[in-house]
mmCIF file of C-alpha atoms in Angstrom:
data_model
loop_
_atom_site.group_PDB
_atom_site.id
_atom_site.type_symbol
_atom_site.label_atom_id
_atom_site.label_comp_id
_atom_site.label_asym_id
_atom_site.label_seq_id
_atom_site.Cartn_x
_atom_site.Cartn_y
_atom_site.Cartn_z
ATOM 1 C CA MET A 1 -73.033 -31.772 25.383
ATOM 2 C CA PRO A 2 -70.306 -29.140 24.880
ATOM 3 C CA LEU A 3 -67.774 -28.569 27.624
ATOM 4 C CA PRO A 4 -67.805 -25.182 29.370
ATOM 5 C CA ARG A 5 -65.246 -22.735 28.054
ATOM 6 C CA SER A 6 -62.459 -21.740 30.382
ATOM 7 C CA ARG A 7 -62.498 -18.083 31.357
ATOM 8 C CA PRO A 8 -59.316 -16.121 30.696
ATOM 9 C CA ASP A 9 -58.035 -13.746 33.372
ATOM 10 C CA HIS A 10 -58.901 -10.813 31.164
ATOM 11 C CA ASP A 11 -60.932 -10.652 28.014
ATOM 12 C CA ASP A 12 -60.355 -8.102 25.276
ATOM 13 C CA ARG A 13 -62.859 -5.712 26.835
ATOM 14 C CA SER A 14 -61.373 -5.520 30.329
ATOM 15 C CA PRO A 15 -58.257 -3.445 30.996
ATOM 16 C CA LEU A 16 -55.107 -5.106 32.256
ATOM 17 C CA PRO A 17 -53.896 -4.167 35.727
ATOM 18 C CA ALA A 18 -51.789 -0.986 35.566
ATOM 19 C CA ALA A 19 -48.511 -2.700 36.463
ATOM 20 C CA ALA A 20 -48.889 -5.582 33.989
ATOM 21 C CA GLY A 21 -46.266 -5.433 31.257
ATOM 22 C CA ARG A 22 -42.540 -5.185 30.641
ATOM 23 C CA TRP A 23 -40.496 -2.392 32.231
ATOM 24 C CA ARG A 24 -36.912 -1.106 31.816
ATOM 25 C CA ALA A 25 -35.608 0.380 35.028
ATOM 26 C CA LEU A 26 -32.832 2.248 36.770
ATOM 27 C CA VAL A 27 -32.140 0.594 40.105
ATOM 28 C CA ARG A 28 -30.455 2.885 42.630
ATOM 29 C CA ARG A 29 -28.562 1.580 45.634
ATOM 30 C CA PRO A 30 -26.325 3.636 47.964
ATOM 31 C CA ARG A 31 -23.123 2.794 46.091
ATOM 32 C CA GLU A 32 -24.285 1.986 42.586
ATOM 33 C CA THR A 33 -26.935 2.406 39.933
ATOM 34 C CA SER A 34 -27.727 -0.379 37.483
ATOM 35 C CA THR A 35 -30.347 -1.220 34.874
ATOM 36 C CA ALA A 36 -32.896 -3.996 35.084
ATOM 37 C CA THR A 37 -35.887 -5.383 33.237
ATOM 38 C CA PHE A 38 -39.032 -6.350 35.141
ATOM 39 C CA VAL A 39 -42.053 -8.233 33.834
ATOM 40 C CA PHE A 40 -45.340 -8.194 35.739
ATOM 41 C CA THR A 41 -47.974 -10.588 34.404
ATOM 42 C CA PRO A 42 -51.731 -9.950 34.628
ATOM 43 C CA ARG A 43 -52.010 -12.961 36.971
ATOM 44 C CA GLY A 44 -49.569 -11.534 39.540
ATOM 45 C CA ALA A 45 -46.205 -13.085 38.650
ATOM 46 C CA ALA A 46 -43.144 -10.840 38.839
ATOM 47 C CA VAL A 47 -39.923 -11.622 36.964
ATOM 48 C CA LEU A 48 -36.540 -9.908 37.074
ATOM 49 C CA LEU A 49 -34.682 -10.504 33.798
ATOM 50 C CA SER A 50 -31.413 -8.720 34.619
ATOM 51 C CA GLY A 51 -28.433 -9.999 36.576
ATOM 52 C CA THR A 52 -29.350 -13.446 37.784
ATOM 53 C CA ALA A 53 -32.992 -13.865 36.865
ATOM 54 C CA GLY A 54 -35.365 -13.730 39.804
ATOM 55 C CA ARG A 55 -39.034 -14.391 40.259
ATOM 56 C CA GLY A 56 -41.804 -13.606 42.673
ATOM 57 C CA SER A 57 -45.179 -11.910 42.737
ATOM 58 C CA TRP A 58 -46.867 -8.535 42.627
ATOM 59 C CA SER A 59 -50.265 -7.232 43.687
ATOM 60 C CA ALA A 60 -52.241 -4.043 43.208
ATOM 61 C CA THR A 61 -52.716 -2.095 46.434
ATOM 62 C CA GLY A 62 -55.128 0.535 45.068
ATOM 63 C CA GLY A 63 -55.070 3.881 43.303
ATOM 64 C CA GLY A 64 -52.317 2.972 40.824
ATOM 65 C CA ALA A 65 -50.127 1.605 43.619
ATOM 66 C CA PHE A 66 -48.747 -1.918 43.816
ATOM 67 C CA SER A 67 -46.154 -3.941 45.657
ATOM 68 C CA TYR A 68 -43.780 -6.601 44.416
ATOM 69 C CA ARG A 69 -41.487 -9.139 45.963
ATOM 70 C CA ILE A 70 -38.842 -11.029 44.017
ATOM 71 C CA THR A 71 -36.215 -13.570 45.077
ATOM 72 C CA GLU A 72 -32.988 -13.261 43.102
ATOM 73 C CA PRO A 73 -30.453 -16.096 43.492
ATOM 74 C CA LEU A 74 -26.755 -15.263 43.762
ATOM 75 C CA PHE A 75 -24.079 -17.490 42.217
ATOM 76 C CA GLY A 76 -20.319 -17.686 42.652
ATOM 77 C CA ALA A 77 -17.794 -17.972 39.834
ATOM 78 C CA ASP A 78 -17.998 -21.759 40.134
ATOM 79 C CA GLY A 79 -21.773 -21.705 39.505
ATOM 80 C CA ARG A 80 -22.727 -22.636 43.054
ATOM 81 C CA CYS A 81 -25.482 -20.739 44.809
ATOM 82 C CA THR A 82 -23.933 -18.369 47.360
ATOM 83 C CA GLY A 83 -27.188 -16.873 48.604
ATOM 84 C CA TRP A 84 -30.116 -14.801 47.492
ATOM 85 C CA VAL A 85 -31.592 -11.317 47.550
ATOM 86 C CA ASP A 86 -35.132 -10.777 48.840
ATOM 87 C CA ILE A 87 -36.399 -7.743 46.899
ATOM 88 C CA ASP A 88 -39.374 -6.047 48.590
ATOM 89 C CA GLN A 89 -40.746 -2.876 46.939
ATOM 90 C CA THR A 90 -43.794 -0.627 47.090
ATOM 91 C CA ALA A 91 -44.578 1.181 43.842
ATOM 92 C CA VAL A 92 -46.768 3.857 42.289
ATOM 93 C CA CYS A 93 -47.641 3.998 38.580
ATOM 94 C CA ARG A 94 -47.100 7.406 37.012
ATOM 95 C CA GLY A 95 -49.725 7.207 34.300
ATOM 96 C CA ALA A 96 -49.441 4.275 31.931
ATOM 97 C CA VAL A 97 -45.787 4.763 31.039
ATOM 98 C CA SER A 98 -43.727 4.722 34.246
ATOM 99 C CA PHE A 99 -43.552 3.750 37.886
ATOM 100 C CA THR A 100 -41.365 4.516 40.864
ATOM 101 C CA SER A 101 -40.761 2.189 43.765
ATOM 102 C CA CYS A 102 -38.733 2.003 46.921
ATOM 103 C CA GLY A 103 -37.973 -0.583 49.529
ATOM 104 C CA VAL A 104 -35.290 -2.639 51.189
ATOM 105 C CA SER A 105 -33.495 -5.612 49.694
ATOM 106 C CA ARG A 106 -32.254 -8.236 52.142
ATOM 107 C CA VAL A 107 -29.169 -10.224 51.171
ATOM 108 C CA HIS A 108 -28.888 -13.755 52.590
ATOM 109 C CA ASP A 109 -26.005 -16.204 52.387
ATOM 110 C CA ALA A 110 -26.418 -19.791 51.168
ATOM 111 C CA ARG A 111 -27.405 -20.948 54.685
ATOM 112 C CA GLY A 112 -30.192 -18.366 54.840
ATOM 113 C CA VAL A 113 -28.423 -16.028 57.263
ATOM 114 C CA LEU A 114 -29.290 -12.370 56.704
ATOM 115 C CA ARG A 115 -26.011 -10.605 55.852
ATOM 116 C CA TYR A 116 -27.188 -7.054 55.202
ATOM 117 C CA ARG A 117 -30.034 -4.795 54.110
ATOM 118 C CA VAL A 118 -29.819 -2.339 51.233
ATOM 119 C CA PRO A 119 -32.229 0.543 50.558
ATOM 120 C CA VAL A 120 -33.236 0.481 46.888
ATOM 121 C CA ALA A 121 -35.164 2.915 44.678
ATOM 122 C CA VAL A 122 -36.436 2.038 41.193
ATOM 123 C CA LEU A 123 -37.489 4.321 38.325
ATOM 124 C CA ALA A 124 -39.035 2.352 35.454
ATOM 125 C CA ARG A 125 -40.549 3.061 32.039
ATOM 126 C CA ARG A 126 -42.854 0.755 30.131
ATOM 127 C CA TRP A 127 -40.962 -1.180 27.466
ATOM 128 C CA GLU A 128 -43.059 -3.093 24.962
#
């Protein structure tokens, strides 16, 4: 008797969630603007590939909107972990080629103490 076939998250006929894919972004903070690359998988994983790589999750919230949360570790010159950034954003897809998001990033020291909060805005374009 043949074994049942596993079902993929998405077959070729079903569309991927709007946020799924690779994105190049401008990340704006009060005192600086930087670039970043984000990857959102169809299964809900979120990956930050710029700076010190971070990971987390994302979920659709309806009508082309989604939210994502990523933890980015911070390292000192000696390679030791000095803390982490908790990135928490709400986003809206602008068609299939871009999204904007905003939120607050919380910076913690190595003991987990919240040191400060930073408002952050992101403007991203699909990058395949």
